[in-house]
Every structure is written in structure tokens, then in C-alpha cells.
Amino acid sequence: LKILDLDVTKEVLEDFKDFQKTEQAYRKLKLIYKRAVLLFGPPGNGKTTAVHKIISDLRVKDSIVLFVGSYLPFEFIKAFKEDQRLKIIIFEELTEAIDHSERYVQGFLDFLDGEMSLDNCFVIGTTNYPEKLPSNVVDRPGRFDKLYKIDCIKEKDVLKYSQYILGKPLDKKSLIRLSKVPDLTMAALKEILLLVVRDKKTIEEACNQLEEHKQLV
């Protein structure tokens, strides 16, 4: 996780640190002390990696970390209503969960800013397809405070990650070849480097194999 320190990861962590400084204001206004952010972007671009990095930096002793999928554990969440420990709740691929259940949508909204909201809570949602989320999930104050886009991997991260895996800097020819891979994602870069290390292929050969596979699919 120290290898791919995405800019968006730093932004989320800075946002949370700023949020921590405002607790007294929330208490004075008798508001539930919580913060929610949404990470979105194409599949394979490092949202899960970013989430795990954020968790590793945020969590403290006795904090609660809960990953939520297509089932919203109401009873479990209710059990922490009076718990003052820091709670980090992660909703992975919200679009898929919401598509499958109207009941899930209502329960999720109740959790974000309704009766099921938890105090001292930091919520992280992820989605590959933000345009498919209901507007009442993303465009109302008090639900998601900030939205962060994780786009295609940047050149500096390609260089950093490649050097870590290969044990040496990328040569200019290899970097130029990688830059020609359409919409290069972190997942695609990992696959290319795996072919280089495992199968002893050149960057050129690995890129060609990946592109041939995509065309076949």
C-alpha cells in the first residue's frame, strides 16, 4: 500500500484530518459527528487499494471497521448506535447493491442521514458507475460530503510501481509503449508487469498480449 500512494488517497486523508478538527462544532450544534466520501471511476483503477490505504492510516486502537456489500446489516449497525469509538464503514460498489433492492436504497439513506446514522463515523463508498446512482444518494448535503474521482493511472505512478516490481527504472522505450495502452488502469499495469516477471516477456510483448486478450474478449 505504501507503493501506490494515489493523490486522491492523500486528499481523502487530509479531508478527514480537517474533519477531526470540527468535532466541537458538531457537538455544539447537536449534530451527529460523521463524514462520508464517495470514490468513483472506471473498474481496475485502484479504488480498493485506495480504500485499504485510507483505512490503514485512519484506524486507531479499538476503532471499528466494517465492509458492507449487497446486504445492509441493520442489526449490526444498530448495535453501535451508542458506541463512541471511531467507526469506519465501507460500502463497496454501491451501484450494484442499489440496483438490486429498493429496500437497500432506503436503508442506505437512513444510514447516511437518518435514524440509522452513527456518531463518530467515517463512511467511504465506492462505485464504478456513479451515473447509475439515484440522484438522492449523491446530490444532497449530509449524504456524501465529497466525491473523488480515481481516473486512469498517472505516469508518475506507472514509473513508481514499475520500478518497485521490476527492481529497476523503466527505460524510455518501455514507458512510451505503456503510454500507448488505451485507458491504462492499475489492474492492467499489474497484469503487464506480471507477464514481464513471470513469463520473461518484454514490455512490448506483454502490452501486445494484453491488447490481444482485450480484443478477443
PDB file of C-alpha atoms in Angstrom:
ATOM      1  CA  LEU A   1       0.000   0.000   0.000  1.00  0.00           C
ATOM      2  CA  LYS A   2       2.940   2.358   0.506  1.00  0.00           C
ATOM      3  CA  ILE A   3       3.896   1.802  -3.128  1.00  0.00           C
ATOM      4  CA  LEU A   4       0.816   3.276  -4.769  1.00  0.00           C
ATOM      5  CA  ASP A   5       0.146   6.424  -2.773  1.00  0.00           C
ATOM      6  CA  LEU A   6      -2.546   7.894  -5.010  1.00  0.00           C
ATOM      7  CA  ASP A   7      -3.169  11.648  -4.927  1.00  0.00           C
ATOM      8  CA  VAL A   8      -6.826  11.003  -4.146  1.00  0.00           C
ATOM      9  CA  THR A   9      -5.792   8.934  -1.113  1.00  0.00           C
ATOM     10  CA  LYS A  10      -3.877  11.899   0.267  1.00  0.00           C
ATOM     11  CA  GLU A  11      -6.849  14.197  -0.402  1.00  0.00           C
ATOM     12  CA  VAL A  12      -9.255  11.919   1.472  1.00  0.00           C
ATOM     13  CA  LEU A  13      -6.888  11.630   4.431  1.00  0.00           C
ATOM     14  CA  GLU A  14      -6.395  15.405   4.554  1.00  0.00           C
ATOM     15  CA  ASP A  15     -10.166  15.872   4.395  1.00  0.00           C
ATOM     16  CA  PHE A  16     -10.629  13.515   7.328  1.00  0.00           C
ATOM     17  CA  LYS A  17      -7.936  15.279   9.373  1.00  0.00           C
ATOM     18  CA  ASP A  18      -9.726  18.586   8.760  1.00  0.00           C
ATOM     19  CA  PHE A  19     -12.988  16.897   9.751  1.00  0.00           C
ATOM     20  CA  GLN A  20     -11.451  15.747  13.045  1.00  0.00           C
ATOM     21  CA  LYS A  21     -10.798  19.380  13.967  1.00  0.00           C
ATOM     22  CA  THR A  22     -14.521  20.207  13.746  1.00  0.00           C
ATOM     23  CA  GLU A  23     -15.912  17.810  16.353  1.00  0.00           C
ATOM     24  CA  GLN A  24     -16.668  20.536  18.882  1.00  0.00           C
ATOM     25  CA  ALA A  25     -18.696  22.451  16.277  1.00  0.00           C
ATOM     26  CA  TYR A  26     -20.817  19.344  15.636  1.00  0.00           C
ATOM     27  CA  ARG A  27     -21.318  18.848  19.366  1.00  0.00           C
ATOM     28  CA  LYS A  28     -22.288  22.495  19.879  1.00  0.00           C
ATOM     29  CA  LEU A  29     -24.911  22.263  17.123  1.00  0.00           C
ATOM     30  CA  LYS A  30     -26.086  18.873  18.445  1.00  0.00           C
ATOM     31  CA  LEU A  31     -25.348  17.221  15.100  1.00  0.00           C
ATOM     32  CA  ILE A  32     -24.202  13.672  14.511  1.00  0.00           C
ATOM     33  CA  TYR A  33     -20.450  13.743  14.053  1.00  0.00           C
ATOM     34  CA  LYS A  34     -19.877  11.919  10.743  1.00  0.00           C
ATOM     35  CA  ARG A  35     -18.268  12.328   7.331  1.00  0.00           C
ATOM     36  CA  ALA A  36     -18.975  10.490   4.062  1.00  0.00           C
ATOM     37  CA  VAL A  37     -16.962  10.406   0.818  1.00  0.00           C
ATOM     38  CA  LEU A  38     -17.532   8.592  -2.473  1.00  0.00           C
ATOM     39  CA  LEU A  39     -14.688   7.217  -4.612  1.00  0.00           C
ATOM     40  CA  PHE A  40     -15.650   6.643  -8.237  1.00  0.00           C
ATOM     41  CA  GLY A  41     -14.005   5.810 -11.536  1.00  0.00           C
ATOM     42  CA  PRO A  42     -13.544   3.063 -14.131  1.00  0.00           C
ATOM     43  CA  PRO A  43     -13.004  -0.541 -12.949  1.00  0.00           C
ATOM     44  CA  GLY A  44      -9.438  -1.549 -12.137  1.00  0.00           C
ATOM     45  CA  ASN A  45      -8.161   1.928 -11.295  1.00  0.00           C
ATOM     46  CA  GLY A  46      -7.229   1.322  -7.680  1.00  0.00           C
ATOM     47  CA  LYS A  47     -10.345   2.183  -5.647  1.00  0.00           C
ATOM     48  CA  THR A  48      -9.929  -0.884  -3.441  1.00  0.00           C
ATOM     49  CA  THR A  49      -6.217  -0.162  -3.000  1.00  0.00           C
ATOM     50  CA  ALA A  50      -7.065   3.433  -2.042  1.00  0.00           C
ATOM     51  CA  VAL A  51      -9.681   2.267   0.463  1.00  0.00           C
ATOM     52  CA  HIS A  52      -7.248  -0.074   2.218  1.00  0.00           C
ATOM     53  CA  LYS A  53      -4.602   2.653   2.349  1.00  0.00           C
ATOM     54  CA  ILE A  54      -7.119   5.086   3.845  1.00  0.00           C
ATOM     55  CA  ILE A  55      -8.213   2.546   6.447  1.00  0.00           C
ATOM     56  CA  SER A  56      -4.631   1.737   7.443  1.00  0.00           C
ATOM     57  CA  ASP A  57      -3.953   5.440   8.076  1.00  0.00           C
ATOM     58  CA  LEU A  58      -7.274   6.282   9.749  1.00  0.00           C
ATOM     59  CA  ARG A  59      -7.862   3.425  12.118  1.00  0.00           C
ATOM     60  CA  VAL A  60      -6.799   3.757  15.711  1.00  0.00           C
ATOM     61  CA  LYS A  61      -6.836   1.342  18.631  1.00  0.00           C
ATOM     62  CA  ASP A  62     -10.342  -0.036  19.274  1.00  0.00           C
ATOM     63  CA  SER A  63     -11.777   1.544  16.107  1.00  0.00           C
ATOM     64  CA  ILE A  64     -14.422  -0.418  14.209  1.00  0.00           C
ATOM     65  CA  VAL A  65     -14.025  -1.232  10.507  1.00  0.00           C
ATOM     66  CA  LEU A  66     -16.965  -2.721   8.612  1.00  0.00           C
ATOM     67  CA  PHE A  67     -17.146  -3.641   4.918  1.00  0.00           C
ATOM     68  CA  VAL A  68     -20.707  -3.692   3.594  1.00  0.00           C
ATOM     69  CA  GLY A  69     -21.720  -5.431   0.366  1.00  0.00           C
ATOM     70  CA  SER A  70     -25.157  -6.162  -1.058  1.00  0.00           C
ATOM     71  CA  TYR A  71     -26.673  -6.680   2.409  1.00  0.00           C
ATOM     72  CA  LEU A  72     -27.026  -3.823   4.862  1.00  0.00           C
ATOM     73  CA  PRO A  73     -26.632  -5.308   8.387  1.00  0.00           C
ATOM     74  CA  PHE A  74     -29.213  -3.170  10.211  1.00  0.00           C
ATOM     75  CA  GLU A  75     -28.963  -5.068  13.498  1.00  0.00           C
ATOM     76  CA  PHE A  76     -25.178  -4.859  13.486  1.00  0.00           C
ATOM     77  CA  ILE A  77     -25.235  -1.121  12.788  1.00  0.00           C
ATOM     78  CA  LYS A  78     -27.912  -0.568  15.428  1.00  0.00           C
ATOM     79  CA  ALA A  79     -25.656  -2.247  17.988  1.00  0.00           C
ATOM     80  CA  PHE A  80     -23.145   0.582  17.573  1.00  0.00           C
ATOM     81  CA  LYS A  81     -25.590   3.480  17.981  1.00  0.00           C
ATOM     82  CA  GLU A  82     -24.281   4.334  21.445  1.00  0.00           C
ATOM     83  CA  ASP A  83     -20.694   3.266  20.809  1.00  0.00           C
ATOM     84  CA  GLN A  84     -18.313   6.250  20.880  1.00  0.00           C
ATOM     85  CA  ARG A  85     -15.374   4.512  19.193  1.00  0.00           C
ATOM     86  CA  LEU A  86     -14.365   5.620  15.691  1.00  0.00           C
ATOM     87  CA  LYS A  87     -16.354   3.702  13.089  1.00  0.00           C
ATOM     88  CA  ILE A  88     -15.102   3.351   9.502  1.00  0.00           C
ATOM     89  CA  ILE A  89     -17.820   1.913   7.274  1.00  0.00           C
ATOM     90  CA  ILE A  90     -17.024   0.956   3.671  1.00  0.00           C
ATOM     91  CA  PHE A  91     -19.753   0.404   1.062  1.00  0.00           C
ATOM     92  CA  GLU A  92     -18.161  -1.336  -1.924  1.00  0.00           C
ATOM     93  CA  GLU A  93     -19.706  -0.972  -5.396  1.00  0.00           C
ATOM     94  CA  LEU A  94     -22.826   0.893  -4.325  1.00  0.00           C
ATOM     95  CA  THR A  95     -24.347   0.835  -7.803  1.00  0.00           C
ATOM     96  CA  GLU A  96     -24.620  -2.935  -7.829  1.00  0.00           C
ATOM     97  CA  ALA A  97     -26.139  -3.115  -4.355  1.00  0.00           C
ATOM     98  CA  ILE A  98     -28.642  -0.328  -5.033  1.00  0.00           C
ATOM     99  CA  ASP A  99     -29.662  -1.795  -8.413  1.00  0.00           C
ATOM    100  CA  HIS A 100     -30.793  -4.964  -6.711  1.00  0.00           C
ATOM    101  CA  SER A 101     -33.002  -3.566  -3.975  1.00  0.00           C
ATOM    102  CA  GLU A 102     -35.218  -0.527  -3.372  1.00  0.00           C
ATOM    103  CA  ARG A 103     -35.211  -1.506   0.293  1.00  0.00           C
ATOM    104  CA  TYR A 104     -31.423  -1.229   0.269  1.00  0.00           C
ATOM    105  CA  VAL A 105     -31.668   2.342  -1.072  1.00  0.00           C
ATOM    106  CA  GLN A 106     -33.971   3.432   1.732  1.00  0.00           C
ATOM    107  CA  GLY A 107     -31.873   1.687   4.346  1.00  0.00           C
ATOM    108  CA  PHE A 108     -28.727   3.260   2.960  1.00  0.00           C
ATOM    109  CA  LEU A 109     -30.252   6.750   3.035  1.00  0.00           C
ATOM    110  CA  ASP A 110     -31.394   6.175   6.629  1.00  0.00           C
ATOM    111  CA  PHE A 111     -27.818   5.233   7.456  1.00  0.00           C
ATOM    112  CA  LEU A 112     -26.310   8.293   5.752  1.00  0.00           C
ATOM    113  CA  ASP A 113     -28.535  10.959   7.285  1.00  0.00           C
ATOM    114  CA  GLY A 114     -31.477   9.313   9.032  1.00  0.00           C
ATOM    115  CA  GLU A 115     -32.307   7.400  12.184  1.00  0.00           C
ATOM    116  CA  MET A 116     -29.617   4.789  11.488  1.00  0.00           C
ATOM    117  CA  SER A 117     -26.769   7.325  11.314  1.00  0.00           C
ATOM    118  CA  LEU A 118     -23.808   6.562  13.564  1.00  0.00           C
ATOM    119  CA  ASP A 119     -21.896   9.117  15.604  1.00  0.00           C
ATOM    120  CA  ASN A 120     -18.095   9.408  15.237  1.00  0.00           C
ATOM    121  CA  CYS A 121     -18.338   7.703  11.876  1.00  0.00           C
ATOM    122  CA  PHE A 122     -16.410   7.964   8.617  1.00  0.00           C
ATOM    123  CA  VAL A 123     -18.156   6.470   5.576  1.00  0.00           C
ATOM    124  CA  ILE A 124     -16.389   5.516   2.334  1.00  0.00           C
ATOM    125  CA  GLY A 125     -18.457   4.479  -0.678  1.00  0.00           C
ATOM    126  CA  THR A 126     -17.086   3.199  -3.992  1.00  0.00           C
ATOM    127  CA  THR A 127     -18.647   2.760  -7.413  1.00  0.00           C
ATOM    128  CA  ASN A 128     -17.585   2.121 -10.981  1.00  0.00           C
ATOM    129  CA  TYR A 129     -20.732   3.736 -12.366  1.00  0.00           C
ATOM    130  CA  PRO A 130     -21.701   6.904 -10.445  1.00  0.00           C
ATOM    131  CA  GLU A 131     -24.086   7.950 -13.224  1.00  0.00           C
ATOM    132  CA  LYS A 132     -26.300   4.982 -12.304  1.00  0.00           C
ATOM    133  CA  LEU A 133     -26.702   6.014  -8.679  1.00  0.00           C
ATOM    134  CA  PRO A 134     -30.034   7.643  -7.733  1.00  0.00           C
ATOM    135  CA  SER A 135     -29.703  11.421  -7.556  1.00  0.00           C
ATOM    136  CA  ASN A 136     -30.971  11.466  -3.966  1.00  0.00           C
ATOM    137  CA  VAL A 137     -27.925   9.426  -2.959  1.00  0.00           C
ATOM    138  CA  VAL A 138     -25.223  11.723  -4.339  1.00  0.00           C
ATOM    139  CA  ASP A 139     -26.599  15.245  -4.670  1.00  0.00           C
ATOM    140  CA  ARG A 140     -27.988  16.046  -1.239  1.00  0.00           C
ATOM    141  CA  PRO A 141     -25.981  17.734   1.525  1.00  0.00           C
ATOM    142  CA  GLY A 142     -25.457  15.452   4.503  1.00  0.00           C
ATOM    143  CA  ARG A 143     -25.168  12.285   2.462  1.00  0.00           C
ATOM    144  CA  PHE A 144     -21.854  12.289   0.607  1.00  0.00           C
ATOM    145  CA  ASP A 145     -19.852  15.336   1.645  1.00  0.00           C
ATOM    146  CA  LYS A 146     -17.245  14.920  -1.104  1.00  0.00           C
ATOM    147  CA  LEU A 147     -16.834  12.947  -4.319  1.00  0.00           C
ATOM    148  CA  TYR A 148     -13.392  11.847  -5.514  1.00  0.00           C
ATOM    149  CA  LYS A 149     -12.627  10.520  -8.986  1.00  0.00           C
ATOM    150  CA  ILE A 150      -9.923   7.883  -9.396  1.00  0.00           C
ATOM    151  CA  ASP A 151      -9.014   8.114 -13.063  1.00  0.00           C
ATOM    152  CA  CYS A 152      -6.547   6.211 -15.230  1.00  0.00           C
ATOM    153  CA  ILE A 153      -3.136   5.737 -13.638  1.00  0.00           C
ATOM    154  CA  LYS A 154      -0.724   8.673 -13.985  1.00  0.00           C
ATOM    155  CA  GLU A 155       2.753   8.417 -15.489  1.00  0.00           C
ATOM    156  CA  LYS A 156       4.495   9.064 -12.170  1.00  0.00           C
ATOM    157  CA  ASP A 157       2.601   6.151 -10.606  1.00  0.00           C
ATOM    158  CA  VAL A 158       3.443   3.908 -13.591  1.00  0.00           C
ATOM    159  CA  LEU A 159       7.122   4.721 -13.033  1.00  0.00           C
ATOM    160  CA  LYS A 160       6.940   4.265  -9.272  1.00  0.00           C
ATOM    161  CA  TYR A 161       5.060   0.972  -9.317  1.00  0.00           C
ATOM    162  CA  SER A 162       7.052  -0.492 -12.227  1.00  0.00           C
ATOM    163  CA  GLN A 163      10.358   0.266 -10.539  1.00  0.00           C
ATOM    164  CA  TYR A 164       9.157  -1.404  -7.342  1.00  0.00           C
ATOM    165  CA  ILE A 165       8.068  -4.576  -9.170  1.00  0.00           C
ATOM    166  CA  LEU A 166      10.939  -4.789 -11.660  1.00  0.00           C
ATOM    167  CA  GLY A 167      13.672  -3.596  -9.321  1.00  0.00           C
ATOM    168  CA  LYS A 168      14.906  -1.009 -11.817  1.00  0.00           C
ATOM    169  CA  PRO A 169      13.598   2.118 -13.574  1.00  0.00           C
ATOM    170  CA  LEU A 170      11.633   1.757 -16.805  1.00  0.00           C
ATOM    171  CA  ASP A 171      13.551   2.707 -19.918  1.00  0.00           C
ATOM    172  CA  LYS A 172      12.117   5.426 -22.148  1.00  0.00           C
ATOM    173  CA  LYS A 173      11.026   2.968 -24.856  1.00  0.00           C
ATOM    174  CA  SER A 174       9.019   0.882 -22.363  1.00  0.00           C
ATOM    175  CA  LEU A 175       7.371   3.954 -20.849  1.00  0.00           C
ATOM    176  CA  ILE A 176       6.361   5.185 -24.322  1.00  0.00           C
ATOM    177  CA  ARG A 177       4.878   1.747 -25.068  1.00  0.00           C
ATOM    178  CA  LEU A 178       2.893   1.733 -21.836  1.00  0.00           C
ATOM    179  CA  SER A 179       1.587   5.216 -22.580  1.00  0.00           C
ATOM    180  CA  LYS A 180       0.032   3.827 -25.776  1.00  0.00           C
ATOM    181  CA  VAL A 181      -2.073   1.261 -23.897  1.00  0.00           C
ATOM    182  CA  PRO A 182      -5.656   2.615 -24.119  1.00  0.00           C
ATOM    183  CA  ASP A 183      -7.021   3.722 -20.739  1.00  0.00           C
ATOM    184  CA  LEU A 184      -4.227   2.081 -18.752  1.00  0.00           C
ATOM    185  CA  THR A 185      -5.580   1.024 -15.353  1.00  0.00           C
ATOM    186  CA  MET A 186      -3.746  -0.195 -12.288  1.00  0.00           C
ATOM    187  CA  ALA A 187      -5.155  -3.680 -12.886  1.00  0.00           C
ATOM    188  CA  ALA A 188      -3.835  -3.680 -16.465  1.00  0.00           C
ATOM    189  CA  LEU A 189      -0.407  -2.441 -15.363  1.00  0.00           C
ATOM    190  CA  LYS A 190      -0.191  -5.212 -12.769  1.00  0.00           C
ATOM    191  CA  GLU A 191      -1.030  -7.804 -15.449  1.00  0.00           C
ATOM    192  CA  ILE A 192       1.621  -6.419 -17.823  1.00  0.00           C
ATOM    193  CA  LEU A 193       4.304  -6.461 -15.130  1.00  0.00           C
ATOM    194  CA  LEU A 194       3.269  -9.977 -14.103  1.00  0.00           C
ATOM    195  CA  LEU A 195       3.878 -11.153 -17.682  1.00  0.00           C
ATOM    196  CA  VAL A 196       7.282  -9.446 -17.649  1.00  0.00           C
ATOM    197  CA  VAL A 197       8.372 -11.008 -14.342  1.00  0.00           C
ATOM    198  CA  ARG A 198       6.693 -14.408 -14.585  1.00  0.00           C
ATOM    199  CA  ASP A 199       6.867 -15.142 -18.303  1.00  0.00           C
ATOM    200  CA  LYS A 200      10.058 -13.175 -19.052  1.00  0.00           C
ATOM    201  CA  LYS A 201       8.339 -11.087 -21.712  1.00  0.00           C
ATOM    202  CA  THR A 202       9.381  -7.611 -22.764  1.00  0.00           C
ATOM    203  CA  ILE A 203       7.094  -4.670 -22.047  1.00  0.00           C
ATOM    204  CA  GLU A 204       6.248  -4.610 -25.760  1.00  0.00           C
ATOM    205  CA  GLU A 205       5.291  -8.296 -25.796  1.00  0.00           C
ATOM    206  CA  ALA A 206       3.282  -8.006 -22.576  1.00  0.00           C
ATOM    207  CA  CYS A 207       1.352  -4.969 -23.853  1.00  0.00           C
ATOM    208  CA  ASN A 208       0.602  -6.750 -27.126  1.00  0.00           C
ATOM    209  CA  GLN A 209      -0.643  -9.839 -25.279  1.00  0.00           C
ATOM    210  CA  LEU A 210      -2.898  -7.762 -23.048  1.00  0.00           C
ATOM    211  CA  GLU A 211      -4.359  -5.874 -26.017  1.00  0.00           C
ATOM    212  CA  GLU A 212      -4.910  -9.111 -27.970  1.00  0.00           C
ATOM    213  CA  HIS A 213      -6.733 -10.555 -24.966  1.00  0.00           C
ATOM    214  CA  LYS A 214      -8.962  -7.468 -24.727  1.00  0.00           C
ATOM    215  CA  GLN A 215      -9.833  -7.738 -28.422  1.00  0.00           C
ATOM    216  CA  LEU A 216     -10.649 -11.435 -28.010  1.00  0.00           C
ATOM    217  CA  VAL A 217     -12.899 -10.715 -25.038  1.00  0.00           C
TER     218      VAL A 217
END
